[in-house]
Amino acid sequence: MGNFNIQELVSQAKQQYETLQKKMEETVVEASSGGGSVTVKMNGKKQALSIKIDPEVVKGGDIEMLQDLVAAAVNAASAKVDQSMQSAMGGMLGGMGIPGL
């Protein structure tokens, strides 16, 4: 193991955690469903920032379809957040120099 310094590793982990928290606050993703009929903006903490619904969807009166479109757009935005955070974490952990990561 050589020069494996646990205090330095903990310090790096804390710094990486703080960096990740800041990235989560700054990350904003957008996803849509129904060919753009419903669009959701979400931050890295998976909080919906806005939901836009095309008025034409409402005119049809099909509430179940609208509910499905909203759920699909929210789920797609959530998946984008997961991908973004996974990518950020992978880059951070790789930079810590931990053997095997």
XYZ file of N, CA and C in Angstrom:
303
model
N 0.810 -1.200 0.000
C 0.000 0.000 0.000
C 0.849 1.258 0.000
N 2.034 1.188 0.532
C 2.942 2.327 0.452
C 2.486 3.512 1.264
N 2.313 4.659 0.610
C 1.990 5.914 1.280
C 0.480 6.179 1.311
N -0.282 5.265 1.821
C -1.734 5.397 1.885
C -2.095 6.196 3.133
N -2.445 7.460 2.966
C -2.735 8.366 4.068
C -4.247 8.519 4.219
N -4.800 7.935 5.277
C -6.251 7.945 5.478
C -6.788 9.349 5.707
N -6.055 10.201 6.399
C -6.516 11.572 6.639
C -6.617 12.345 5.334
N -5.660 12.148 4.482
C -5.691 12.818 3.181
C -6.868 12.301 2.354
N -7.103 11.009 2.418
C -8.210 10.404 1.687
C -9.558 10.945 2.183
N -9.722 11.058 3.507
C -10.953 11.599 4.085
C -11.127 13.056 3.677
N -10.051 13.804 3.680
C -10.105 15.206 3.276
C -10.538 15.323 1.809
N -9.977 14.476 0.959
C -10.358 14.482 -0.457
C -11.823 14.097 -0.621
N -12.270 13.110 0.140
C -13.659 12.666 0.051
C -14.601 13.794 0.460
N -14.263 14.515 1.509
C -15.095 15.631 1.964
C -15.166 16.713 0.895
N -14.027 17.008 0.311
C -13.988 18.025 -0.736
C -14.814 17.588 -1.950
N -14.709 16.313 -2.319
C -15.472 15.794 -3.446
C -16.964 15.838 -3.155
N -17.345 15.523 -1.914
C -18.756 15.574 -1.516
C -19.297 16.998 -1.654
N -18.528 17.978 -1.186
C -18.949 19.370 -1.286
C -19.070 19.800 -2.747
N -18.154 19.335 -3.570
C -18.203 19.630 -5.001
C -19.458 19.022 -5.621
N -19.768 17.785 -5.233
C -20.955 17.113 -5.759
C -22.224 17.847 -5.334
N -22.289 18.283 -4.082
C -23.462 19.020 -3.602
C -23.659 20.298 -4.417
N -22.572 20.995 -4.710
C -22.665 22.215 -5.501
C -23.122 21.898 -6.915
N -22.601 20.808 -7.482
C -23.006 20.411 -8.831
C -24.494 20.070 -8.866
N -24.977 19.416 -7.813
C -26.397 19.071 -7.750
C -27.264 20.327 -7.761
N -26.813 21.364 -7.065
C -27.561 22.612 -7.021
C -27.549 23.324 -8.372
N -26.456 23.201 -9.097
C -26.295 23.907 -10.363
C -26.876 23.159 -11.555
N -27.020 21.842 -11.430
C -27.488 21.026 -12.542
C -28.971 21.274 -12.800
N -29.310 21.523 -14.044
C -30.707 21.640 -14.460
C -30.852 20.822 -15.742
N -31.814 19.904 -15.724
C -32.082 19.090 -16.903
C -33.499 19.375 -17.376
N -33.740 19.040 -18.630
C -35.070 19.213 -19.200
C -35.403 17.951 -19.976
N -36.630 17.484 -19.805
C -37.092 16.304 -20.525
C -38.542 16.521 -20.924
N -38.931 15.851 -22.009
C -40.306 16.012 -22.467
C -40.897 14.664 -22.850
N -42.199 14.669 -23.025
C -42.897 13.469 -23.478
C -43.991 13.899 -24.442
N -44.551 12.929 -25.139
C -45.622 13.238 -26.086
C -45.183 14.163 -27.196
N -43.951 13.969 -27.662
C -43.446 14.814 -28.741
C -43.316 16.275 -28.345
N -43.056 16.513 -27.073
C -42.891 17.877 -26.581
C -44.163 18.468 -26.003
N -45.206 17.653 -25.877
C -46.473 18.137 -25.322
C -46.336 18.520 -23.855
N -45.494 17.789 -23.119
C -45.239 18.076 -21.716
C -43.728 18.157 -21.522
N -43.265 19.237 -20.918
C -41.837 19.428 -20.674
C -41.620 19.725 -19.193
N -40.627 19.037 -18.618
C -40.307 19.209 -17.202
C -38.856 19.664 -17.073
N -38.631 20.691 -16.255
C -37.277 21.105 -15.876
C -37.078 20.662 -14.437
N -35.904 20.058 -14.170
C -35.627 19.518 -12.845
C -34.187 19.835 -12.481
N -33.952 20.096 -11.187
C -32.576 20.334 -10.750
C -31.917 19.030 -10.313
N -30.661 19.107 -9.944
C -29.890 17.926 -9.564
C -30.362 17.263 -8.288
N -31.210 17.939 -7.537
C -31.768 17.347 -6.320
C -33.128 16.723 -6.600
N -33.461 16.605 -7.872
C -34.714 16.024 -8.357
C -35.942 16.803 -7.900
N -35.791 18.109 -7.835
C -36.918 18.985 -7.556
C -37.404 19.553 -8.885
N -38.689 19.408 -9.160
C -39.254 19.955 -10.395
C -39.225 21.483 -10.309
N -38.610 22.096 -11.296
C -38.520 23.555 -11.328
C -39.667 24.151 -12.134
N -40.075 23.429 -13.182
C -41.211 23.891 -13.980
C -41.779 22.726 -14.779
N -43.063 22.846 -15.088
C -43.744 21.890 -15.957
C -44.535 22.709 -16.963
N -44.289 22.454 -18.243
C -45.019 23.157 -19.302
C -45.883 22.137 -20.043
N -47.137 22.503 -20.232
C -48.086 21.630 -20.919
C -48.642 22.384 -22.125
N -48.539 21.773 -23.286
C -49.082 22.357 -24.509
C -50.605 22.443 -24.367
N -51.183 23.615 -24.568
C -52.638 23.768 -24.423
C -53.456 22.819 -25.304
N -52.895 22.402 -26.416
C -53.609 21.480 -27.301
C -53.889 20.139 -26.614
N -52.998 19.729 -25.722
C -53.180 18.458 -25.009
C -54.393 18.547 -24.094
N -54.592 19.693 -23.481
C -55.691 19.884 -22.543
C -57.034 19.944 -23.286
N -57.016 20.501 -24.493
C -58.246 20.636 -25.264
C -58.900 19.288 -25.559
N -58.083 18.251 -25.692
C -58.625 16.933 -25.988
C -59.459 16.364 -24.857
N -59.223 16.831 -23.631
C -59.998 16.389 -22.488
C -59.613 15.017 -21.962
N -58.550 14.421 -22.486
C -58.119 13.092 -22.036
C -57.167 13.253 -20.844
N -57.745 13.297 -19.664
C -56.975 13.527 -18.438
C -55.983 12.396 -18.185
N -56.375 11.163 -18.429
C -55.461 10.033 -18.200
C -54.220 10.149 -19.073
N -54.404 10.545 -20.326
C -53.254 10.698 -21.210
C -52.340 11.805 -20.692
N -52.927 12.915 -20.256
C -52.134 14.025 -19.725
C -51.361 13.588 -18.492
N -51.996 12.851 -17.609
C -51.319 12.346 -16.413
C -50.148 11.446 -16.805
N -50.357 10.584 -17.782
C -49.288 9.699 -18.248
C -48.131 10.494 -18.848
N -48.453 11.547 -19.601
C -47.403 12.374 -20.212
C -46.593 13.110 -19.152
N -47.273 13.614 -18.128
C -46.567 14.310 -17.040
C -45.653 13.320 -16.312
N -46.186 12.139 -15.988
C -45.374 11.131 -15.294
C -44.167 10.734 -16.140
N -44.365 10.554 -17.432
C -43.263 10.157 -18.312
C -42.192 11.244 -18.385
N -42.609 12.498 -18.460
C -41.640 13.598 -18.528
C -40.870 13.726 -17.218
N -41.548 13.574 -16.087
C -40.879 13.641 -14.779
C -39.881 12.491 -14.651
N -40.286 11.292 -15.048
C -39.383 10.140 -14.965
C -38.174 10.303 -15.881
N -38.389 10.862 -17.059
C -37.275 11.085 -17.984
C -36.300 12.118 -17.421
N -36.830 13.173 -16.808
C -35.962 14.192 -16.199
C -35.183 13.585 -15.038
N -35.831 12.764 -14.242
C -35.167 12.102 -13.116
C -34.027 11.213 -13.608
N -34.266 10.494 -14.680
C -33.219 9.635 -15.252
C -32.040 10.469 -15.750
N -32.333 11.634 -16.325
C -31.250 12.516 -16.779
C -30.420 13.023 -15.604
N -31.080 13.325 -14.491
C -30.355 13.753 -13.296
C -29.441 12.621 -12.832
N -29.980 11.403 -12.777
C -29.179 10.247 -12.358
C -27.949 10.082 -13.241
N -28.138 10.200 -14.553
C -27.013 10.060 -15.478
C -25.970 11.141 -15.251
N -26.425 12.351 -15.056
C -25.511 13.472 -14.839
C -24.721 13.295 -13.546
N -25.392 12.894 -12.481
C -24.726 12.711 -11.193
C -23.786 11.509 -11.220
N -24.192 10.445 -11.905
C -23.338 9.262 -12.000
C -22.053 9.608 -12.754
N -22.206 10.371 -13.801
C -21.041 10.797 -14.573
C -20.118 11.672 -13.725
N -20.703 12.591 -12.963
C -19.901 13.480 -12.114
C -19.192 12.688 -11.026
N -19.887 11.753 -10.413
C -19.281 10.961 -9.338
C -18.182 10.053 -9.867
N -18.396 9.469 -11.024
C -17.375 8.605 -11.610
C -16.092 9.361 -11.865
N -16.229 10.583 -12.345
C -15.052 11.409 -12.593
C -14.344 11.789 -11.307
N -15.120 12.053 -10.267
C -14.518 12.448 -8.984
C -13.814 11.269 -8.324
N -14.463 10.132 -8.282
C -13.874 8.972 -7.604
C -12.630 8.492 -8.331
N -12.642 8.585 -9.630
C -11.469 8.182 -10.397
C -10.271 9.069 -10.104
N -10.525 10.331 -9.772
C -9.450 11.279 -9.500
C -8.880 11.191 -8.102
N -9.480 10.361 -7.257
C -8.996 10.271 -5.879
C -7.811 9.320 -5.740
N -7.529 8.543 -6.745
C -6.385 7.644 -6.683
C -6.575 6.461 -5.774
N -7.824 6.011 -5.593
C -8.076 4.842 -4.758
C -7.849 3.601 -5.632
N -6.988 2.694 -5.155
C -6.728 1.494 -5.949
C -8.025 0.729 -6.235
N -8.190 0.322 -7.487
C -9.344 -0.458 -7.872
C -10.517 0.368 -8.382
N -10.469 1.709 -8.270
C -11.571 2.538 -8.756
C -11.183 3.257 -10.018
